[in-house]
XYZ file of N, CA, C and O in Angstrom:
364
model
N 11.870 -8.241 -2.140
C 11.892 -6.807 -2.333
C 12.055 -6.161 -0.959
O 11.318 -6.440 -0.037
N 13.055 -5.313 -0.826
C 13.243 -4.623 0.448
C 13.525 -3.152 0.183
O 14.026 -2.786 -0.869
N 13.170 -2.343 1.148
C 13.402 -0.910 1.046
C 14.249 -0.485 2.230
O 14.242 -1.134 3.273
N 14.978 0.582 2.056
C 15.825 1.090 3.140
C 15.055 2.081 3.988
O 15.466 3.219 4.151
N 13.949 1.649 4.514
C 13.147 2.489 5.393
C 12.553 1.580 6.467
O 12.110 0.478 6.183
N 12.618 2.041 7.704
C 12.101 1.247 8.817
C 10.977 2.016 9.477
O 11.201 3.050 10.104
N 9.741 1.534 9.343
C 8.622 2.219 9.983
C 8.676 2.049 11.503
O 9.255 1.089 12.007
N 8.065 2.990 12.207
C 8.062 2.975 13.670
C 6.644 2.750 14.199
O 5.667 2.999 13.499
N 6.551 2.325 15.440
C 5.253 2.153 16.093
C 4.461 1.023 15.476
O 4.900 -0.119 15.460
N 3.295 1.364 14.937
C 2.432 0.364 14.293
C 2.267 0.678 12.810
O 1.248 0.356 12.209
N 3.275 1.303 12.232
C 3.190 1.674 10.821
C 3.735 0.575 9.914
O 4.549 -0.238 10.317
N 3.267 0.588 8.669
C 3.739 -0.339 7.648
C 4.085 0.452 6.396
O 3.563 1.550 6.175
N 4.978 -0.081 5.584
C 5.303 0.505 4.282
C 4.717 -0.424 3.228
O 4.948 -1.636 3.258
N 3.945 0.150 2.315
C 3.247 -0.616 1.292
C 3.678 -0.140 -0.083
O 3.672 1.064 -0.357
N 4.058 -1.076 -0.956
C 4.364 -0.744 -2.349
C 3.043 -0.712 -3.092
O 2.314 -1.693 -3.146
N 2.741 0.441 -3.657
C 1.469 0.657 -4.334
C 1.446 -0.124 -5.639
O 2.396 -0.084 -6.418
N 0.351 -0.863 -5.876
C 0.182 -1.541 -7.153
C -0.359 -0.539 -8.162
O -1.161 0.329 -7.829
N 0.094 -0.668 -9.388
C -0.306 0.257 -10.440
C -1.806 0.163 -10.702
O -2.410 -0.904 -10.592
N -2.396 1.300 -11.082
C -3.809 1.334 -11.433
C -4.018 0.574 -12.738
O -3.129 0.507 -13.589
N -5.187 0.002 -12.882
C -5.506 -0.745 -14.099
C -5.494 0.194 -15.301
O -5.999 1.314 -15.236
N -4.922 -0.263 -16.406
C -4.887 0.550 -17.618
C -5.913 0.088 -18.634
O -6.167 0.770 -19.607
N -6.502 -1.076 -18.389
C -7.476 -1.622 -19.326
C -8.564 -2.340 -18.540
O -8.291 -3.028 -17.566
N -9.817 -2.175 -18.959
C -10.929 -2.861 -18.308
C -10.938 -4.325 -18.729
O -10.251 -4.726 -19.670
N -11.739 -5.128 -18.061
C -11.830 -6.547 -18.397
C -12.365 -6.763 -19.809
O -12.081 -7.772 -20.438
N -13.149 -5.810 -20.300
C -13.695 -5.944 -21.654
C -12.738 -5.427 -22.728
O -13.031 -5.493 -23.904
N -11.561 -4.898 -22.315
C -10.557 -4.494 -23.289
C -10.490 -3.009 -23.591
O -9.741 -2.583 -24.461
N -11.256 -2.194 -22.872
C -11.242 -0.751 -23.105
C -10.105 -0.136 -22.303
O -9.969 -0.391 -21.111
N -9.276 0.680 -22.965
C -8.166 1.343 -22.280
C -8.657 2.552 -21.504
O -9.474 3.324 -21.999
N -8.144 2.719 -20.306
C -8.549 3.818 -19.421
C -7.508 4.932 -19.530
O -6.324 4.690 -19.292
N -7.934 6.160 -19.870
C -6.964 7.264 -19.944
C -6.458 7.652 -18.555
O -7.131 7.395 -17.547
N -5.273 8.251 -18.488
C -4.679 8.626 -17.201
C -5.587 9.521 -16.381
O -5.629 9.424 -15.161
N -6.331 10.396 -17.036
C -7.189 11.338 -16.316
C -8.377 10.651 -15.639
O -8.964 11.197 -14.714
N -8.720 9.444 -16.071
C -9.879 8.751 -15.510
C -9.491 7.654 -14.525
O -10.361 7.045 -13.904
N -8.200 7.406 -14.361
C -7.769 6.348 -13.447
C -8.002 6.766 -12.008
O -7.787 7.910 -11.641
N -8.436 5.805 -11.210
C -8.610 6.068 -9.784
C -7.323 5.737 -9.052
O -6.536 4.910 -9.495
N -7.130 6.385 -7.922
C -5.970 6.119 -7.082
C -6.037 4.665 -6.622
O -7.064 4.216 -6.111
N -4.962 3.889 -6.822
C -5.008 2.488 -6.401
C -5.152 2.362 -4.885
O -4.661 3.192 -4.139
N -5.853 1.330 -4.458
C -6.083 1.100 -3.036
C -5.615 -0.288 -2.637
O -6.116 -0.880 -1.717
N -4.627 -0.780 -3.362
C -4.107 -2.120 -3.121
C -2.595 -2.068 -3.213
O -2.041 -1.295 -3.988
N -1.950 -2.875 -2.387
C -0.499 -2.907 -2.450
C 0.062 -4.071 -1.654
O -0.677 -4.837 -1.031
N 1.389 -4.184 -1.693
C 2.076 -5.257 -0.995
C 2.916 -4.671 0.126
O 3.652 -3.704 -0.077
N 2.815 -5.266 1.301
C 3.576 -4.822 2.466
C 5.047 -5.167 2.240
O 5.380 -6.318 1.951
N 5.934 -4.154 2.347
C 7.369 -4.387 2.144
C 8.178 -4.167 3.416
O 9.331 -4.579 3.480
N 7.596 -3.522 4.432
C 8.283 -3.327 5.711
C 7.231 -3.119 6.796
O 6.193 -2.502 6.550
N 7.497 -3.648 7.969
C 6.579 -3.488 9.098
C 7.356 -3.063 10.332
O 8.531 -3.388 10.482
N 6.694 -2.330 11.205
C 7.276 -1.949 12.493
C 7.074 -3.103 13.469
O 6.392 -4.090 13.167
N 7.628 -2.965 14.649
C 7.526 -4.023 15.651
C 6.157 -4.072 16.321
O 5.795 -5.068 16.923
N 5.385 -3.000 16.229
C 4.113 -2.931 16.936
C 4.341 -2.405 18.346
O 5.460 -2.079 18.729
N 3.272 -2.326 19.110
C 3.376 -1.871 20.489
C 2.768 -2.917 21.412
O 2.137 -3.875 20.949
N 2.937 -2.712 22.697
C 2.378 -3.640 23.685
C 0.855 -3.671 23.568
O 0.237 -4.728 23.676
N 0.245 -2.511 23.327
C -1.210 -2.421 23.236
C -1.753 -2.837 21.876
O -2.914 -3.204 21.754
N -0.926 -2.725 20.830
C -1.362 -3.077 19.473
C -0.256 -3.866 18.772
O 0.606 -3.295 18.114
N -0.259 -5.193 18.908
C 0.767 -5.998 18.260
C 0.614 -5.963 16.735
O -0.487 -5.762 16.221
N 1.713 -6.148 16.023
C 1.698 -6.114 14.566
C 1.076 -7.403 14.029
O 1.519 -8.499 14.353
N 0.008 -7.253 13.248
C -0.676 -8.402 12.658
C -0.253 -8.629 11.213
O -0.437 -9.721 10.686
N 0.276 -7.607 10.560
C 0.686 -7.730 9.160
C 2.122 -8.223 9.089
O 2.894 -8.052 10.013
N 2.466 -8.811 7.946
C 3.839 -9.260 7.742
C 4.272 -8.899 6.324
O 3.434 -8.653 5.449
N 5.558 -8.852 6.110
C 6.105 -8.541 4.793
C 5.588 -9.575 3.799
O 5.577 -10.773 4.077
N 5.126 -9.085 2.661
C 4.600 -9.963 1.616
C 3.090 -9.991 1.541
O 2.531 -10.423 0.528
N 2.395 -9.538 2.593
C 0.932 -9.500 2.560
C 0.453 -8.536 1.482
O 0.990 -7.437 1.332
N -0.569 -8.929 0.725
C -1.226 -8.030 -0.221
C -2.457 -7.499 0.491
O -3.273 -8.276 0.995
N -2.571 -6.169 0.552
C -3.605 -5.548 1.377
C -4.427 -4.527 0.604
O -4.000 -4.007 -0.435
N -5.618 -4.264 1.130
C -6.466 -3.168 0.674
C -6.444 -2.106 1.752
O -6.474 -2.426 2.944
N -6.393 -0.839 1.337
C -6.381 0.251 2.313
C -7.315 1.353 1.851
O -7.745 1.388 0.695
N -7.662 2.246 2.769
C -8.595 3.323 2.487
C -8.075 4.290 1.438
O -6.865 4.468 1.270
N -8.991 4.918 0.727
C -8.648 5.816 -0.377
C -7.753 6.976 0.062
O -6.873 7.392 -0.665
N -7.975 7.510 1.246
C -7.212 8.671 1.712
C -6.276 8.321 2.867
O -5.843 9.190 3.598
N -5.965 7.048 3.024
C -5.113 6.598 4.123
C -3.643 6.819 3.802
O -3.218 6.776 2.656
N -2.857 7.044 4.828
C -1.411 7.060 4.710
C -0.803 8.267 4.034
O -1.488 9.210 3.655
N 0.508 8.185 3.888
C 1.301 9.244 3.266
C 2.065 8.649 2.098
O 2.745 7.630 2.249
N 1.948 9.265 0.929
C 2.657 8.790 -0.262
C 4.104 9.233 -0.222
O 4.402 10.374 0.122
N 5.005 8.315 -0.575
C 6.414 8.654 -0.688
C 6.960 8.005 -1.959
O 6.386 7.063 -2.482
N 8.063 8.559 -2.453
C 8.715 8.039 -3.648
C 10.138 7.650 -3.265
O 10.890 8.480 -2.777
N 10.482 6.387 -3.468
C 11.826 5.904 -3.186
C 12.364 5.284 -4.463
O 11.792 4.306 -4.961
N 13.435 5.849 -5.002
C 14.060 5.341 -6.221
C 13.062 5.177 -7.364
O 13.086 4.194 -8.100
N 12.139 6.125 -7.512
C 11.181 6.103 -8.602
C 9.990 5.181 -8.401
O 9.161 5.035 -9.289
N 9.885 4.537 -7.253
C 8.765 3.644 -6.950
C 7.832 4.336 -5.955
O 8.283 5.043 -5.072
N 6.526 4.096 -6.105
C 5.538 4.684 -5.205
C 5.279 3.767 -4.021
O 5.016 2.575 -4.192
N 5.348 4.347 -2.822
C 5.086 3.628 -1.585
C 4.130 4.450 -0.730
O 4.001 5.655 -0.911
N 3.482 3.775 0.203
C 2.625 4.431 1.194
C 3.114 4.017 2.572
O 3.459 2.847 2.790
N 3.158 4.980 3.495
C 3.402 4.674 4.900
C 2.099 4.960 5.626
O 1.533 6.051 5.490
N 1.614 3.962 6.364
C 0.343 4.150 7.064
C 0.315 3.312 8.331
O 1.115 2.387 8.494
N -0.587 3.653 9.213
C -0.804 2.876 10.419
C -1.445 1.538 10.050
O -2.230 1.459 9.097
N -1.139 0.536 10.814
C -1.742 -0.780 10.604
C -3.273 -0.689 10.628
O -3.948 -1.370 9.882
N -3.804 0.196 11.454
C -5.270 0.321 11.573
C -5.920 0.912 10.314
O -7.131 0.787 10.138
N -5.126 1.535 9.413
C -5.672 2.059 8.157
C -5.817 0.982 7.094
O -6.450 1.212 6.063
N -5.233 -0.186 7.323
C -5.358 -1.302 6.384
C -6.710 -1.951 6.611
O -7.080 -2.293 7.739
N -7.474 -2.119 5.531
C -8.832 -2.644 5.638
C -8.888 -4.167 5.617
O -9.698 -4.770 6.314
N -8.033 -4.793 4.799
C -8.094 -6.250 4.664
C -6.817 -6.790 4.048
O -6.115 -6.089 3.315
N -6.534 -8.042 4.344
C -5.456 -8.780 3.684
C -6.115 -9.661 2.645
O -7.079 -10.362 2.929
N -5.587 -9.619 1.428
C -6.179 -10.400 0.323
C -5.481 -11.739 0.216
O -4.293 -11.832 0.247
Protein backbone atom coordinates (compact mmCIF):
# COMPACT_ATOMS: atom_id res chain seq x y z
CA UNK A 1 0.00 0.00 0.00
CA UNK A 2 1.48 3.34 -0.99
CA UNK A 3 0.24 6.89 -0.98
CA UNK A 4 1.29 9.82 -3.11
CA UNK A 5 2.38 11.92 -0.17
CA UNK A 6 5.89 12.38 1.19
CA UNK A 7 6.17 13.52 4.80
CA UNK A 8 8.98 15.89 5.76
CA UNK A 9 11.28 16.11 8.78
CA UNK A 10 10.35 13.47 11.35
CA UNK A 11 6.74 13.03 10.27
CA UNK A 12 4.98 9.80 9.34
CA UNK A 13 1.76 9.06 7.45
CA UNK A 14 -0.48 6.50 9.15
CA UNK A 15 -3.51 4.74 7.66
CA UNK A 16 -6.14 4.80 10.37
CA UNK A 17 -7.65 1.44 11.29
CA UNK A 18 -11.42 1.41 11.49
CA UNK A 19 -13.08 1.62 14.90
CA UNK A 20 -14.54 -1.60 16.25
CA UNK A 21 -18.19 -2.09 15.30
CA UNK A 22 -18.84 -5.00 17.64
CA UNK A 23 -17.62 -5.86 21.14
CA UNK A 24 -16.00 -9.20 21.92
CA UNK A 25 -19.27 -10.36 23.45
CA UNK A 26 -21.16 -9.63 20.20
CA UNK A 27 -22.85 -6.32 21.01
CA UNK A 28 -22.89 -3.86 18.10
CA UNK A 29 -21.62 -0.36 18.85
CA UNK A 30 -23.61 2.53 17.32
CA UNK A 31 -21.69 5.21 15.38
CA UNK A 32 -22.41 7.81 18.04
CA UNK A 33 -20.67 5.73 20.73
CA UNK A 34 -17.55 4.76 18.77
CA UNK A 35 -14.28 6.19 19.98
CA UNK A 36 -11.74 7.72 17.64
CA UNK A 37 -9.33 4.93 16.65
CA UNK A 38 -5.81 5.24 18.03
CA UNK A 39 -4.18 2.52 15.96
CA UNK A 40 -2.94 2.42 12.42
CA UNK A 41 -0.34 1.25 9.94
CA UNK A 42 2.60 3.39 8.83
CA UNK A 43 2.40 3.91 5.03
CA UNK A 44 5.08 6.60 4.53
CA UNK A 45 7.98 7.94 6.57
CA UNK A 46 10.26 10.96 6.28
CA UNK A 47 14.03 10.66 6.30
CA UNK A 48 14.37 11.97 9.86
CA UNK A 49 16.91 14.53 10.99
CA UNK A 50 20.47 14.42 12.26
CA UNK A 51 19.21 15.01 15.82
CA UNK A 52 16.23 12.63 15.56
CA UNK A 53 16.74 9.66 13.23
CA UNK A 54 13.64 7.87 11.92
CA UNK A 55 12.89 4.78 14.01
CA UNK A 56 9.62 3.81 12.31
CA UNK A 57 9.36 2.03 8.98
CA UNK A 58 6.61 1.43 6.45
CA UNK A 59 4.40 -1.44 7.57
CA UNK A 60 4.72 -0.86 11.33
CA UNK A 61 1.42 -1.06 13.23
CA UNK A 62 1.44 1.69 15.83
CA UNK A 63 -0.54 3.23 18.67
CA UNK A 64 -0.75 7.01 18.86
CA UNK A 65 -2.24 9.62 21.17
CA UNK A 66 -5.95 10.44 20.99
CA UNK A 67 -5.38 14.04 19.87
CA UNK A 68 -2.12 13.53 17.97
CA UNK A 69 -1.54 14.50 14.37
CA UNK A 70 -3.64 15.93 11.58
CA UNK A 71 -6.40 13.96 9.85
CA UNK A 72 -6.42 13.92 6.07
CA UNK A 73 -8.53 12.15 3.46
CA UNK A 74 -6.86 10.73 0.35
CA UNK A 75 -9.07 8.96 -2.20
CA UNK A 76 -11.73 8.28 0.43
CA UNK A 77 -9.30 6.73 2.93
CA UNK A 78 -8.52 8.23 6.35
CA UNK A 79 -4.89 8.99 7.15
CA UNK A 80 -3.04 10.83 9.91
CA UNK A 81 0.14 12.86 9.53
CA UNK A 82 2.05 13.20 12.78
CA UNK A 83 5.50 13.59 14.23
CA UNK A 84 7.35 10.40 15.08
CA UNK A 85 7.39 11.56 18.72
CA UNK A 86 3.54 11.43 18.81
CA UNK A 87 3.63 7.66 18.22
CA UNK A 88 3.36 5.87 21.55
CA UNK A 89 4.30 2.30 20.61
CA UNK A 90 4.86 -0.18 17.82
CA UNK A 91 2.65 -3.25 18.14
